[in-house]
Amino acid sequence: MPAPKDLEFLMQTASERLLSCNFNKTGALSVGSLVSFRKTDIAEHRRSLGIVSKLVVEKQSGKISVGLQLLARQSLPVTYVHIDTGISQKGLFYGIKEPDGEKGFLLTDNFVLKNDDIIRMTLKNEDLPIILGNRRNVGLGYWQFECRRLAENAKASVPAKKGYDFI
């Protein structure tokens, strides 16, 4: 589903690290906002993900320059179910190539998830058991988790969480 036109902005390169635009309404962006972006000659579904890291108002022109911290060149929408609660949520999944291999990450606005939580993630019609780790706040209300796939029989060997059950 394409984004509503009032949420899309055509930006120009302002420098090596900044894009600029004239915004016609306030509150469209803030430092820490999650944004998707693409070059105008790239297909609409091939968007990159970034976090707004800098906003600069140019006094002469009234343009606002935006600095972005790249999270991923491409992401996929996913649905996941927290094993303990059974609650279904939506998020974004993306991979990052590192010297020691590729790592998968889940981006979510759910602050309840913690390191070592187990979820069942639906990715491209495949249902995968995933253990979450390396929780990191990457923007306003957005959390990134490193995803490690569990073998189906390994989830039985994961120790039960200790604590209290309140009813």
Coordinates of C-alpha atoms in Angstrom, one line a residue:
M1 CA 0.0 0.0 0.0
P2 CA 1.6 3.3 -1.0
A3 CA 2.1 6.0 1.6
P4 CA -0.5 8.8 1.7
K5 CA 0.8 11.7 -0.4
D6 CA 0.6 14.1 2.6
L7 CA 3.3 11.9 4.3
E8 CA 5.7 11.9 1.4
F9 CA 8.1 14.7 0.8
L10 CA 10.4 15.4 -2.2
M11 CA 13.9 16.3 -0.8
Q12 CA 17.0 17.5 -2.5
T13 CA 20.6 16.9 -1.6
A14 CA 21.8 19.8 0.6
S15 CA 25.3 18.5 1.2
E16 CA 27.2 15.1 1.5
R17 CA 25.3 14.3 4.6
L18 CA 22.0 16.3 4.5
L19 CA 18.8 16.4 2.5
S20 CA 16.6 19.5 2.4
C21 CA 12.9 20.3 1.9
N22 CA 10.3 23.0 2.4
F23 CA 7.7 21.4 4.8
N24 CA 4.2 22.9 4.6
K25 CA 3.2 21.7 8.1
T26 CA 4.8 21.4 11.5
G27 CA 5.5 18.2 13.4
A28 CA 6.3 16.2 10.3
L29 CA 9.7 15.2 11.6
S30 CA 11.7 15.3 14.8
V31 CA 15.1 14.0 15.8
G32 CA 14.7 10.3 16.5
S33 CA 11.8 9.8 14.0
L34 CA 11.9 6.6 11.9
V35 CA 11.6 7.3 8.2
S36 CA 11.6 5.3 5.0
F37 CA 13.2 6.9 2.0
R38 CA 14.2 6.1 -1.6
K39 CA 15.8 7.9 -4.6
T40 CA 13.1 9.0 -7.1
D41 CA 14.3 6.6 -9.8
I42 CA 14.0 3.6 -7.5
A43 CA 10.9 1.4 -7.3
E44 CA 8.5 2.6 -4.6
H45 CA 8.7 -0.7 -2.6
R46 CA 12.5 -0.6 -2.4
R47 CA 12.8 1.8 0.5
S48 CA 15.6 2.2 3.0
L49 CA 15.1 2.8 6.7
G50 CA 16.7 5.5 8.7
I51 CA 16.5 7.5 11.9
V52 CA 16.5 11.4 11.7
S53 CA 19.7 12.4 13.5
K54 CA 19.8 16.1 12.7
L55 CA 17.5 18.9 11.8
V56 CA 18.8 22.3 10.6
V57 CA 16.6 25.3 9.7
E58 CA 18.1 27.5 6.9
K59 CA 17.1 31.0 7.9
Q60 CA 17.4 32.6 4.4
S61 CA 15.4 30.0 2.5
G62 CA 13.2 28.6 5.2
K63 CA 14.2 25.1 4.1
I64 CA 14.8 22.4 6.7
S65 CA 17.9 20.2 6.2
V66 CA 17.6 16.6 7.5
G67 CA 20.4 14.3 8.5
L68 CA 19.7 10.5 8.5
Q69 CA 21.4 7.6 10.2
L70 CA 20.9 4.6 7.9
L71 CA 19.5 1.5 9.6
A72 CA 18.9 -0.8 6.5
R73 CA 19.0 -0.6 2.8
Q74 CA 15.8 -2.7 2.6
S75 CA 13.4 -4.2 5.1
L76 CA 10.5 -6.6 5.2
P77 CA 7.2 -6.3 7.1
V78 CA 6.8 -9.2 9.7
T79 CA 4.2 -10.3 12.2
Y80 CA 5.4 -11.9 15.4
V81 CA 3.8 -13.5 18.4
H82 CA 5.5 -13.3 21.9
I83 CA 5.6 -16.9 23.2
D84 CA 4.8 -15.9 26.8
T85 CA 1.8 -13.6 26.1
G86 CA 0.5 -14.9 22.8
I87 CA 0.0 -11.3 21.7
S88 CA 0.5 -10.7 17.9
Q89 CA 2.5 -7.6 16.8
K90 CA 3.9 -6.1 13.6
G91 CA 7.5 -5.1 13.0
L92 CA 10.2 -4.7 10.4
F93 CA 12.9 -7.3 9.7
Y94 CA 16.2 -6.5 8.0
G95 CA 19.6 -7.9 7.5
I96 CA 23.0 -6.3 7.9
K97 CA 26.2 -7.7 6.4
E98 CA 29.1 -7.7 8.9
P99 CA 32.6 -9.1 8.6
D100 CA 31.6 -12.3 10.5
G101 CA 28.5 -12.9 8.4
E102 CA 25.0 -11.5 8.0
K103 CA 22.8 -10.7 11.1
G104 CA 19.1 -10.3 11.2
F105 CA 17.3 -7.6 13.2
L106 CA 13.7 -6.9 14.3
L107 CA 12.6 -3.3 14.6
T108 CA 9.5 -2.8 16.7
D109 CA 7.7 -0.2 18.7
N110 CA 7.0 -2.7 21.5
F111 CA 9.0 -1.7 24.6
V112 CA 7.8 -4.8 26.5
L113 CA 10.1 -7.2 24.6
K114 CA 13.4 -8.0 26.4
N115 CA 16.7 -9.8 25.6
D116 CA 16.3 -13.6 25.6
D117 CA 12.5 -13.4 24.9
I118 CA 11.3 -16.0 22.3
I119 CA 8.9 -15.0 19.5
R120 CA 7.4 -16.8 16.6
M121 CA 8.0 -14.5 13.5
T122 CA 6.2 -14.9 10.2
L123 CA 8.5 -13.9 7.4
K124 CA 7.6 -14.5 3.8
N125 CA 4.9 -17.0 4.8
E126 CA 7.4 -18.9 7.0
D127 CA 6.8 -19.3 10.7
L128 CA 10.2 -19.1 12.6
P129 CA 11.1 -19.5 16.3
I130 CA 13.4 -16.6 17.2
I131 CA 15.3 -15.6 20.3
L132 CA 15.9 -11.9 20.7
G133 CA 19.1 -10.3 21.9
N134 CA 21.2 -7.1 22.0
R135 CA 18.2 -4.8 22.6
R136 CA 18.9 -1.3 21.5
N137 CA 16.8 1.9 21.4
V138 CA 17.3 3.3 17.9
G139 CA 14.8 6.1 17.8
L140 CA 11.8 7.6 19.5
G141 CA 9.9 4.6 20.7
Y142 CA 11.7 2.1 18.4
W143 CA 13.6 -0.9 19.6
Q144 CA 16.0 -3.0 17.6
F145 CA 16.7 -6.7 18.5
E146 CA 19.2 -9.0 17.0
C147 CA 17.4 -12.2 15.9
R148 CA 18.8 -15.7 16.3
R149 CA 16.8 -18.6 14.8
L150 CA 16.0 -21.4 17.2
A151 CA 15.8 -25.1 16.1
E152 CA 12.2 -26.3 16.6
N153 CA 13.3 -28.8 19.3
A154 CA 15.6 -26.4 21.0
K155 CA 12.8 -24.2 22.4
A156 CA 11.9 -27.0 24.8
S157 CA 15.4 -26.9 26.3
V158 CA 15.2 -23.1 26.9
P159 CA 14.9 -22.6 30.7
A160 CA 11.6 -21.3 31.9
K161 CA 11.5 -17.7 33.1
K162 CA 11.5 -17.3 36.9
G163 CA 9.3 -14.8 38.6
Y164 CA 5.8 -14.3 39.9
D165 CA 2.5 -14.9 38.3
F166 CA 0.0 -12.3 39.4
I167 CA -3.7 -12.9 38.7

